[in-house]
Amino acid sequence: MSHVGLPFVHVFGESLELFREVLNATKDAQPFVIAGSGTLGWDMVASNLCEKEDNALVLHTGYVWLFCYLLILPLLIDRYFGDSFAECLEIYGANVTQLKAPIGSRPSLSQIEQALRSKQYKILTITHVDTSTGVLSDIKSIAELTRRVSPSTLVVVDGVCSVGCEEINFSEWDLDIVLTASQKALGVPPGLSLLLASSRAMKVFHNRKGPETSYFASWKKWLPIMQAYESRKPMYFATPPVQLIYALNTSLKQILERPLADRLADHKKGSQMVKDFVEKTLGLKTLPDSRAESANGMTAVWIPEGVKLQELLPKIASQQVVFAGGLHKEIASMLQF
Ligand SMILES: *Cc1c(COP(=O)(O)O)cnc(C)c1O
């Protein structure tokens, strides 16, 4: 199928509009949908919005000192979302400050306020749902706080594990970036990096002092392409993954078939049932400190003392149930079934 043929041009243009709709965003928000995984969204943020020595505040939802391990075991480290975003920002030259919280919790609003008052930050990043702990961040309150305390700081949300299953009102909450990937709650095969940028973020990009610091991730290259497809005209920078964008179009239409609020309510209801069963019937503990800070699209469970994951997972798998073995280096092995 041609990537400049009319049928595809229509599907791509429409997908950009539908993506905006899934995030409850107004027309001035700029979508980017490019070939890559969620991680490419970090590179887009770092290379287009940050310049050398810009300050970035990275909020962690439950990670403790991976850095020690980084020095000793560089090859064994897997990715943790706040840490990896911080690492990506640093590679592009930003000065990163990390605000950490113990596993299972998140930095408090007063800690965030204190940090925002201590320095002028160009961007603040939040992982909406931390996939390694199941902790949900209150992005609405954090955005509100940022606007009050440090109005020009861009609020960047890693929504890879939340877009499609958690409430996000991009424009009403005044967010600047939400980035995600195709393969989680959007239900599309992996291979697409999706990002929505506010007009405030686009202004920061257009007012850069120096050139953007990536070639493939450059918004200077991609903005005209996205604008062209949205006005149903083909334009070439690098070949889009045509079949994935068809799949995205189908999925976004399924998501928007009925009111988004109903879909999110179903996710929440399903998740509460899982959590009730895990906690009340099985008597196990979930990772987040409270239900209010728990994700609605995933549940992270502590395995009981004495139970070996390596023995448990194959038994669960033999019942046709697939569990992830855990992501967080401090508290799990990477075993997957
Ligand atoms: C999965 C995930 C990522 C990374 O996405 P990839 O598509 O694997 O690059 C980033 N952030 C969060 C919160 C995730 O869950």
mmCIF file of C-alpha atoms and ligand atoms in Angstrom:
data_model
loop_
_atom_site.group_PDB
_atom_site.id
_atom_site.type_symbol
_atom_site.label_atom_id
_atom_site.label_comp_id
_atom_site.label_asym_id
_atom_site.label_seq_id
_atom_site.Cartn_x
_atom_site.Cartn_y
_atom_site.Cartn_z
ATOM 1 C CA MET A 1 0.000 0.000 0.000
ATOM 2 C CA SER A 2 1.477 3.322 -0.975
ATOM 3 C CA HIS A 3 2.308 5.777 1.811
ATOM 4 C CA VAL A 4 1.460 8.675 -0.489
ATOM 5 C CA GLY A 5 -1.679 7.127 -1.992
ATOM 6 C CA LEU A 6 -4.996 8.786 -1.303
ATOM 7 C CA PRO A 7 -6.563 6.014 0.839
ATOM 8 C CA PHE A 8 -3.614 6.076 3.239
ATOM 9 C CA VAL A 9 -3.400 9.852 3.283
ATOM 10 C CA HIS A 10 -6.990 9.922 4.486
ATOM 11 C CA VAL A 11 -6.434 7.241 7.154
ATOM 12 C CA PHE A 12 -3.305 8.961 8.493
ATOM 13 C CA GLY A 13 -4.915 12.402 8.572
ATOM 14 C CA GLU A 14 -7.974 11.044 10.350
ATOM 15 C CA SER A 15 -5.822 9.115 12.870
ATOM 16 C CA LEU A 16 -4.092 12.335 13.898
ATOM 17 C CA GLU A 17 -7.489 13.915 14.581
ATOM 18 C CA LEU A 18 -8.738 10.858 16.484
ATOM 19 C CA PHE A 19 -5.604 10.772 18.649
ATOM 20 C CA ARG A 20 -6.327 14.345 19.692
ATOM 21 C CA GLU A 21 -9.865 13.278 20.539
ATOM 22 C CA VAL A 22 -8.734 10.352 22.734
ATOM 23 C CA LEU A 23 -6.752 12.874 24.796
ATOM 24 C CA ASN A 24 -9.634 15.383 24.945
ATOM 25 C CA ALA A 25 -7.468 17.982 23.263
ATOM 26 C CA THR A 26 -8.483 21.048 21.301
ATOM 27 C CA LYS A 27 -7.440 21.664 17.717
ATOM 28 C CA ASP A 28 -4.384 23.765 18.648
ATOM 29 C CA ALA A 29 -2.619 20.683 20.105
ATOM 30 C CA GLN A 30 -0.143 19.231 17.612
ATOM 31 C CA PRO A 31 -0.012 15.445 17.182
ATOM 32 C CA PHE A 32 3.078 13.563 16.017
ATOM 33 C CA VAL A 33 2.764 9.903 15.044
ATOM 34 C CA ILE A 34 6.039 8.418 13.862
ATOM 35 C CA ALA A 35 7.672 5.024 13.490
ATOM 36 C CA GLY A 36 9.325 3.986 16.722
ATOM 37 C CA SER A 37 8.460 2.830 20.220
ATOM 38 C CA GLY A 38 7.363 4.843 23.248
ATOM 39 C CA THR A 39 10.977 5.565 24.094
ATOM 40 C CA LEU A 40 11.320 7.690 20.964
ATOM 41 C CA GLY A 41 8.858 10.102 22.627
ATOM 42 C CA TRP A 42 11.524 10.882 25.243
ATOM 43 C CA ASP A 43 14.006 11.648 22.483
ATOM 44 C CA MET A 44 11.451 13.909 20.803
ATOM 45 C CA VAL A 45 10.948 15.842 24.042
ATOM 46 C CA ALA A 46 14.649 16.061 24.879
ATOM 47 C CA SER A 47 15.920 16.967 21.408
ATOM 48 C CA ASN A 48 13.187 19.435 20.436
ATOM 49 C CA LEU A 49 12.364 21.164 23.720
ATOM 50 C CA CYS A 50 15.570 21.067 25.750
ATOM 51 C CA GLU A 51 18.756 22.953 25.044
ATOM 52 C CA LYS A 52 22.136 22.593 26.695
ATOM 53 C CA GLU A 53 22.016 23.418 30.417
ATOM 54 C CA ASP A 54 18.217 23.689 30.526
ATOM 55 C CA ASN A 55 16.855 22.447 33.848
ATOM 56 C CA ALA A 56 14.516 19.469 33.910
ATOM 57 C CA LEU A 57 12.662 18.122 36.940
ATOM 58 C CA VAL A 58 11.918 14.397 36.724
ATOM 59 C CA LEU A 59 9.304 13.039 39.139
ATOM 60 C CA HIS A 60 9.676 9.426 40.162
ATOM 61 C CA THR A 61 6.802 7.225 41.163
ATOM 62 C CA GLY A 62 8.646 4.742 43.214
ATOM 63 C CA TYR A 63 12.207 4.226 42.413
ATOM 64 C CA VAL A 64 15.194 4.073 44.701
ATOM 65 C CA TRP A 65 18.789 4.481 43.673
ATOM 66 C CA LEU A 66 19.144 2.508 40.502
ATOM 67 C CA PHE A 67 22.116 4.743 39.925
ATOM 68 C CA CYS A 68 24.368 2.670 42.207
ATOM 69 C CA TYR A 69 23.689 -0.349 40.055
ATOM 70 C CA LEU A 70 24.219 1.592 36.874
ATOM 71 C CA LEU A 71 27.843 2.091 37.750
ATOM 72 C CA ILE A 72 28.466 -1.527 38.610
ATOM 73 C CA LEU A 73 26.241 -3.476 36.259
ATOM 74 C CA PRO A 74 25.705 -1.373 33.171
ATOM 75 C CA LEU A 75 24.746 -4.301 30.962
ATOM 76 C CA LEU A 76 22.230 -5.905 33.284
ATOM 77 C CA ILE A 77 20.100 -2.872 33.888
ATOM 78 C CA ASP A 78 16.703 -2.810 32.387
ATOM 79 C CA ARG A 79 14.713 0.340 31.964
ATOM 80 C CA TYR A 80 12.846 2.155 34.696
ATOM 81 C CA PHE A 81 10.685 4.824 33.434
ATOM 82 C CA GLY A 82 11.614 7.905 35.428
ATOM 83 C CA ASP A 83 15.300 7.000 35.447
ATOM 84 C CA SER A 84 15.370 6.282 31.746
ATOM 85 C CA PHE A 85 13.597 9.534 30.868
ATOM 86 C CA ALA A 86 16.169 11.339 33.046
ATOM 87 C CA GLU A 87 19.020 9.540 31.312
ATOM 88 C CA CYS A 88 17.608 10.473 27.909
ATOM 89 C CA LEU A 89 17.299 14.157 28.896
ATOM 90 C CA GLU A 90 20.876 14.157 30.158
ATOM 91 C CA ILE A 91 22.191 12.675 26.925
ATOM 92 C CA TYR A 92 20.780 15.699 25.104
ATOM 93 C CA GLY A 93 22.474 18.060 27.553
ATOM 94 C CA ALA A 94 19.760 18.948 30.077
ATOM 95 C CA ASN A 95 20.521 19.414 33.783
ATOM 96 C CA VAL A 96 18.278 16.878 35.438
ATOM 97 C CA THR A 97 17.017 16.986 39.013
ATOM 98 C CA GLN A 98 15.161 13.897 40.159
ATOM 99 C CA LEU A 99 12.465 13.937 42.812
ATOM 100 C CA LYS A 100 12.138 10.432 44.181
ATOM 101 C CA ALA A 101 9.623 8.646 46.351
ATOM 102 C CA PRO A 102 9.746 5.244 48.054
ATOM 103 C CA ILE A 103 8.472 2.251 46.086
ATOM 104 C CA GLY A 104 4.668 2.279 46.063
ATOM 105 C CA SER A 105 4.251 6.032 46.499
ATOM 106 C CA ARG A 106 4.765 9.287 44.643
ATOM 107 C CA PRO A 107 6.301 12.677 45.444
ATOM 108 C CA SER A 108 3.849 14.892 47.371
ATOM 109 C CA LEU A 109 2.510 18.140 45.923
ATOM 110 C CA SER A 110 4.365 20.124 48.595
ATOM 111 C CA GLN A 111 7.665 18.431 47.670
ATOM 112 C CA ILE A 112 7.017 19.253 44.021
ATOM 113 C CA GLU A 113 6.137 22.846 44.904
ATOM 114 C CA GLN A 114 9.340 23.210 46.897
ATOM 115 C CA ALA A 115 11.373 21.858 43.972
ATOM 116 C CA LEU A 116 9.646 24.162 41.479
ATOM 117 C CA ARG A 117 10.353 27.185 43.699
ATOM 118 C CA SER A 118 14.024 26.296 44.090
ATOM 119 C CA LYS A 119 15.026 26.691 40.436
ATOM 120 C CA GLN A 120 13.622 27.711 37.053
ATOM 121 C CA TYR A 121 12.749 24.483 35.275
ATOM 122 C CA LYS A 122 12.212 24.347 31.527
ATOM 123 C CA ILE A 123 10.334 21.061 31.804
ATOM 124 C CA LEU A 124 8.836 18.804 34.431
ATOM 125 C CA THR A 125 8.255 15.150 33.564
ATOM 126 C CA ILE A 126 5.768 12.783 35.181
ATOM 127 C CA THR A 127 5.167 9.102 34.515
ATOM 128 C CA HIS A 128 1.354 8.928 34.571
ATOM 129 C CA VAL A 129 1.306 5.208 35.335
ATOM 130 C CA ASP A 130 4.602 3.724 36.387
ATOM 131 C CA THR A 131 4.527 0.285 34.837
ATOM 132 C CA SER A 132 7.112 -1.033 37.279
ATOM 133 C CA THR A 133 5.027 -0.227 40.382
ATOM 134 C CA GLY A 134 1.425 0.306 39.242
ATOM 135 C CA VAL A 135 1.447 3.769 40.837
ATOM 136 C CA LEU A 136 -0.842 6.365 39.252
ATOM 137 C CA SER A 137 0.193 10.030 39.326
ATOM 138 C CA ASP A 138 -2.231 12.884 39.846
ATOM 139 C CA ILE A 139 -1.243 14.742 36.692
ATOM 140 C CA LYS A 140 -4.160 17.157 36.930
ATOM 141 C CA SER A 141 -3.046 18.510 40.318
ATOM 142 C CA ILE A 142 0.615 18.567 39.304
ATOM 143 C CA ALA A 143 -0.213 20.575 36.177
ATOM 144 C CA GLU A 144 -2.338 22.981 38.242
ATOM 145 C CA LEU A 145 0.469 23.423 40.754
ATOM 146 C CA THR A 146 3.032 24.000 38.007
ATOM 147 C CA ARG A 147 0.896 26.682 36.350
ATOM 148 C CA ARG A 148 0.539 28.447 39.686
ATOM 149 C CA VAL A 149 4.143 28.217 40.851
ATOM 150 C CA SER A 150 6.150 28.160 37.630
ATOM 151 C CA PRO A 151 3.848 29.070 34.730
ATOM 152 C CA SER A 152 6.364 28.680 31.908
ATOM 153 C CA THR A 153 7.537 25.185 32.906
ATOM 154 C CA LEU A 154 6.365 22.617 30.369
ATOM 155 C CA VAL A 155 4.414 19.721 31.880
ATOM 156 C CA VAL A 156 5.468 16.524 30.117
ATOM 157 C CA VAL A 157 3.507 13.327 30.764
ATOM 158 C CA ASP A 158 4.818 9.865 29.936
ATOM 159 C CA GLY A 159 1.464 8.237 29.218
ATOM 160 C CA VAL A 160 2.748 5.046 27.622
ATOM 161 C CA CYS A 161 0.903 2.945 30.215
ATOM 162 C CA SER A 162 -2.085 5.300 30.617
ATOM 163 C CA VAL A 163 -3.358 6.678 27.307
ATOM 164 C CA GLY A 164 -6.519 4.706 26.560
ATOM 165 C CA CYS A 165 -7.148 3.487 30.113
ATOM 166 C CA GLU A 166 -6.764 6.520 32.403
ATOM 167 C CA GLU A 167 -8.522 9.870 32.339
ATOM 168 C CA ILE A 168 -6.531 12.546 30.507
ATOM 169 C CA ASN A 169 -8.023 15.937 29.682
ATOM 170 C CA PHE A 170 -5.123 17.402 27.768
ATOM 171 C CA SER A 171 -6.475 20.894 27.140
ATOM 172 C CA GLU A 172 -8.612 21.385 30.240
ATOM 173 C CA TRP A 173 -5.743 20.294 32.502
ATOM 174 C CA ASP A 174 -3.355 22.473 30.500
ATOM 175 C CA LEU A 175 -0.780 19.747 29.828
ATOM 176 C CA ASP A 176 2.059 20.425 27.382
ATOM 177 C CA ILE A 177 3.138 16.982 26.218
ATOM 178 C CA VAL A 178 1.544 13.563 26.445
ATOM 179 C CA LEU A 179 3.555 10.822 24.824
ATOM 180 C CA THR A 180 2.623 7.190 24.336
ATOM 181 C CA ALA A 181 3.195 4.067 22.260
ATOM 182 C CA SER A 182 0.866 1.984 20.135
ATOM 183 C CA GLN A 183 1.134 -1.308 22.008
ATOM 184 C CA LYS A 184 -0.286 -0.672 25.469
ATOM 185 C CA ALA A 185 -3.827 0.595 26.161
ATOM 186 C CA LEU A 186 -4.247 1.723 22.557
ATOM 187 C CA GLY A 187 -4.197 -1.966 21.648
ATOM 188 C CA VAL A 188 -2.160 -1.753 18.437
ATOM 189 C CA PRO A 189 0.962 -3.810 17.630
ATOM 190 C CA PRO A 190 4.230 -2.170 18.724
ATOM 191 C CA GLY A 191 6.003 0.257 16.412
ATOM 192 C CA LEU A 192 4.375 3.671 16.754
ATOM 193 C CA SER A 193 5.512 6.573 18.895
ATOM 194 C CA LEU A 194 2.627 8.987 19.496
ATOM 195 C CA LEU A 195 2.981 12.427 21.030
ATOM 196 C CA LEU A 196 0.699 15.424 21.499
ATOM 197 C CA ALA A 197 2.221 18.897 22.035
ATOM 198 C CA SER A 198 0.440 22.024 23.310
ATOM 199 C CA SER A 199 0.738 25.337 21.500
ATOM 200 C CA ARG A 200 2.894 26.474 24.454
ATOM 201 C CA ALA A 201 5.310 23.592 23.805
ATOM 202 C CA MET A 202 5.358 24.303 20.064
ATOM 203 C CA LYS A 203 6.182 27.953 20.817
ATOM 204 C CA VAL A 204 9.113 26.854 22.988
ATOM 205 C CA PHE A 205 10.267 24.657 20.105
ATOM 206 C CA HIS A 206 9.958 27.465 17.536
ATOM 207 C CA ASN A 207 11.862 29.864 19.814
ATOM 208 C CA ARG A 208 14.893 27.610 20.298
ATOM 209 C CA LYS A 209 18.207 29.414 20.327
ATOM 210 C CA GLY A 210 20.112 26.560 18.700
ATOM 211 C CA PRO A 211 19.070 23.857 16.238
ATOM 212 C CA GLU A 212 17.219 20.776 17.465
ATOM 213 C CA THR A 213 19.628 17.995 18.344
ATOM 214 C CA SER A 214 18.231 14.946 16.572
ATOM 215 C CA TYR A 215 17.693 14.211 12.897
ATOM 216 C CA PHE A 216 15.003 11.499 12.850
ATOM 217 C CA ALA A 217 13.137 12.911 15.870
ATOM 218 C CA SER A 218 13.249 16.517 14.649
ATOM 219 C CA TRP A 219 9.936 18.366 14.745
ATOM 220 C CA LYS A 220 11.291 20.692 12.083
ATOM 221 C CA LYS A 221 11.177 17.650 9.802
ATOM 222 C CA TRP A 222 7.957 16.108 11.130
ATOM 223 C CA LEU A 223 5.724 19.141 11.699
ATOM 224 C CA PRO A 224 5.160 19.874 7.970
ATOM 225 C CA ILE A 225 4.489 16.169 7.403
ATOM 226 C CA MET A 226 1.857 15.977 10.152
ATOM 227 C CA GLN A 227 0.235 19.197 8.969
ATOM 228 C CA ALA A 228 0.185 17.962 5.369
ATOM 229 C CA TYR A 229 -1.431 14.613 6.207
ATOM 230 C CA GLU A 230 -3.966 16.281 8.447
ATOM 231 C CA SER A 231 -5.010 18.471 5.545
ATOM 232 C CA ARG A 232 -5.172 15.244 3.490
ATOM 233 C CA LYS A 233 -2.051 15.846 1.424
ATOM 234 C CA PRO A 234 0.904 13.471 1.199
ATOM 235 C CA MET A 235 4.404 14.674 2.036
ATOM 236 C CA TYR A 236 7.614 12.768 2.572
ATOM 237 C CA PHE A 237 10.325 12.886 5.201
ATOM 238 C CA ALA A 238 10.740 9.216 6.164
ATOM 239 C CA THR A 239 8.350 6.402 5.280
ATOM 240 C CA PRO A 240 5.506 5.979 7.778
ATOM 241 C CA PRO A 241 4.627 2.417 8.906
ATOM 242 C CA VAL A 242 1.497 2.232 6.771
ATOM 243 C CA GLN A 243 -0.037 -0.960 8.187
ATOM 244 C CA LEU A 244 0.437 0.154 11.790
ATOM 245 C CA ILE A 245 -1.299 3.425 11.074
ATOM 246 C CA TYR A 246 -4.224 1.505 9.582
ATOM 247 C CA ALA A 247 -4.315 -0.559 12.783
ATOM 248 C CA LEU A 248 -4.151 2.609 14.879
ATOM 249 C CA ASN A 249 -7.039 4.106 12.933
ATOM 250 C CA THR A 250 -9.187 1.030 13.636
ATOM 251 C CA SER A 251 -8.283 1.004 17.319
ATOM 252 C CA LEU A 252 -8.894 4.725 17.868
ATOM 253 C CA LYS A 253 -12.310 4.360 16.233
ATOM 254 C CA GLN A 254 -13.149 1.416 18.504
ATOM 255 C CA ILE A 255 -12.072 3.442 21.536
ATOM 256 C CA LEU A 256 -14.206 6.406 20.477
ATOM 257 C CA GLU A 257 -17.233 4.275 19.533
ATOM 258 C CA ARG A 258 -18.849 5.166 22.852
ATOM 259 C CA PRO A 259 -18.190 7.922 25.379
ATOM 260 C CA LEU A 260 -14.610 7.805 26.657
ATOM 261 C CA ALA A 261 -15.870 8.218 30.227
ATOM 262 C CA ASP A 262 -17.731 4.876 29.899
ATOM 263 C CA ARG A 263 -14.617 3.099 28.706
ATOM 264 C CA LEU A 264 -12.559 4.515 31.569
ATOM 265 C CA ALA A 265 -15.273 3.611 34.083
ATOM 266 C CA ASP A 266 -15.181 0.011 32.793
ATOM 267 C CA HIS A 267 -11.407 -0.097 33.163
ATOM 268 C CA LYS A 268 -11.740 1.170 36.712
ATOM 269 C CA LYS A 269 -14.475 -1.292 37.588
ATOM 270 C CA GLY A 270 -12.509 -4.220 36.155
ATOM 271 C CA SER A 271 -9.393 -3.124 37.941
ATOM 272 C CA GLN A 272 -11.214 -2.737 41.293
ATOM 273 C CA MET A 273 -12.525 -6.300 40.895
ATOM 274 C CA VAL A 274 -9.003 -7.604 40.265
ATOM 275 C CA LYS A 275 -7.609 -5.640 43.207
ATOM 276 C CA ASP A 276 -10.443 -6.734 45.549
ATOM 277 C CA PHE A 277 -9.868 -10.352 44.557
ATOM 278 C CA VAL A 278 -6.111 -10.108 45.002
ATOM 279 C CA GLU A 279 -6.345 -8.333 48.362
ATOM 280 C CA LYS A 280 -9.508 -9.718 49.973
ATOM 281 C CA THR A 281 -9.869 -13.200 48.511
ATOM 282 C CA LEU A 282 -6.221 -14.129 48.042
ATOM 283 C CA GLY A 283 -4.961 -12.011 50.936
ATOM 284 C CA LEU A 284 -2.065 -10.586 48.919
ATOM 285 C CA LYS A 285 -0.726 -7.056 48.953
ATOM 286 C CA THR A 286 -0.639 -4.762 45.952
ATOM 287 C CA LEU A 287 2.316 -2.454 45.453
ATOM 288 C CA PRO A 288 0.879 1.081 45.572
ATOM 289 C CA ASP A 289 0.310 2.560 49.031
ATOM 290 C CA SER A 290 -3.397 3.222 48.410
ATOM 291 C CA ARG A 291 -6.185 2.622 45.916
ATOM 292 C CA ALA A 292 -6.258 6.315 45.091
ATOM 293 C CA GLU A 293 -2.677 6.076 43.820
ATOM 294 C CA SER A 294 -3.267 2.823 41.924
ATOM 295 C CA ALA A 295 -3.463 2.492 38.171
ATOM 296 C CA ASN A 296 -6.689 1.304 36.544
ATOM 297 C CA GLY A 297 -5.137 -0.551 33.640
ATOM 298 C CA MET A 298 -2.681 -2.734 35.511
ATOM 299 C CA THR A 299 -2.165 -4.215 38.972
ATOM 300 C CA ALA A 300 1.208 -4.866 40.580
ATOM 301 C CA VAL A 301 1.103 -7.541 43.283
ATOM 302 C CA TRP A 302 3.681 -8.574 45.879
ATOM 303 C CA ILE A 303 4.160 -12.315 45.756
ATOM 304 C CA PRO A 304 3.815 -13.990 49.167
ATOM 305 C CA GLU A 305 6.868 -14.624 51.289
ATOM 306 C CA GLY A 306 8.471 -17.950 50.410
ATOM 307 C CA VAL A 307 6.885 -18.288 46.984
ATOM 308 C CA LYS A 308 9.387 -18.456 44.139
ATOM 309 C CA LEU A 309 8.390 -16.544 41.038
ATOM 310 C CA GLN A 310 10.285 -18.998 38.848
ATOM 311 C CA GLU A 311 8.029 -21.772 40.148
ATOM 312 C CA LEU A 312 4.812 -19.799 40.304
ATOM 313 C CA LEU A 313 4.738 -18.312 36.808
ATOM 314 C CA PRO A 314 4.896 -21.557 34.822
ATOM 315 C CA LYS A 315 1.982 -22.879 36.902
ATOM 316 C CA ILE A 316 -0.087 -19.789 36.172
ATOM 317 C CA ALA A 317 0.901 -19.978 32.510
ATOM 318 C CA SER A 318 -0.291 -23.601 32.347
ATOM 319 C CA GLN A 319 -3.769 -22.253 33.213
ATOM 320 C CA GLN A 320 -3.595 -20.041 30.113
ATOM 321 C CA VAL A 321 -3.070 -16.896 32.156
ATOM 322 C CA VAL A 322 -0.205 -14.593 31.236
ATOM 323 C CA PHE A 323 1.550 -12.648 33.988
ATOM 324 C CA ALA A 324 4.498 -10.302 33.729
ATOM 325 C CA GLY A 325 7.184 -11.325 36.187
ATOM 326 C CA GLY A 326 7.890 -7.794 37.339
ATOM 327 C CA LEU A 327 9.914 -4.879 36.048
ATOM 328 C CA HIS A 328 11.388 -3.196 39.046
ATOM 329 C CA LYS A 329 14.996 -4.246 39.566
ATOM 330 C CA GLU A 330 14.850 -3.698 43.317
ATOM 331 C CA ILE A 331 11.893 -5.962 43.898
ATOM 332 C CA ALA A 332 11.475 -8.345 40.954
ATOM 333 C CA SER A 333 13.274 -10.425 38.386
ATOM 334 C CA MET A 334 12.626 -9.847 34.701
ATOM 335 C CA LEU A 335 11.126 -13.297 34.218
ATOM 336 C CA GLN A 336 8.214 -13.148 31.796
ATOM 337 C CA PHE A 337 5.613 -15.736 30.835
HETATM 338 C C1 LIG B 1 6.427 0.651 28.141
HETATM 339 C C2 LIG B 1 6.738 1.987 28.682
HETATM 340 C C3 LIG B 1 7.707 2.837 28.088
HETATM 341 C C4 LIG B 1 8.574 2.406 26.949
HETATM 342 O O1 LIG B 1 7.860 2.160 25.798
HETATM 343 P P1 LIG B 1 8.532 1.335 24.608
HETATM 344 O O2 LIG B 1 7.441 1.282 23.581
HETATM 345 O O3 LIG B 1 8.901 -0.002 25.145
HETATM 346 O O4 LIG B 1 9.726 2.104 24.146
HETATM 347 C C5 LIG B 1 7.895 4.094 28.618
HETATM 348 N N1 LIG B 1 7.186 4.520 29.674
HETATM 349 C C6 LIG B 1 6.264 3.738 30.274
HETATM 350 C C7 LIG B 1 5.502 4.272 31.434
HETATM 351 C C8 LIG B 1 6.001 2.449 29.804
HETATM 352 O O5 LIG B 1 5.097 1.680 30.408
#
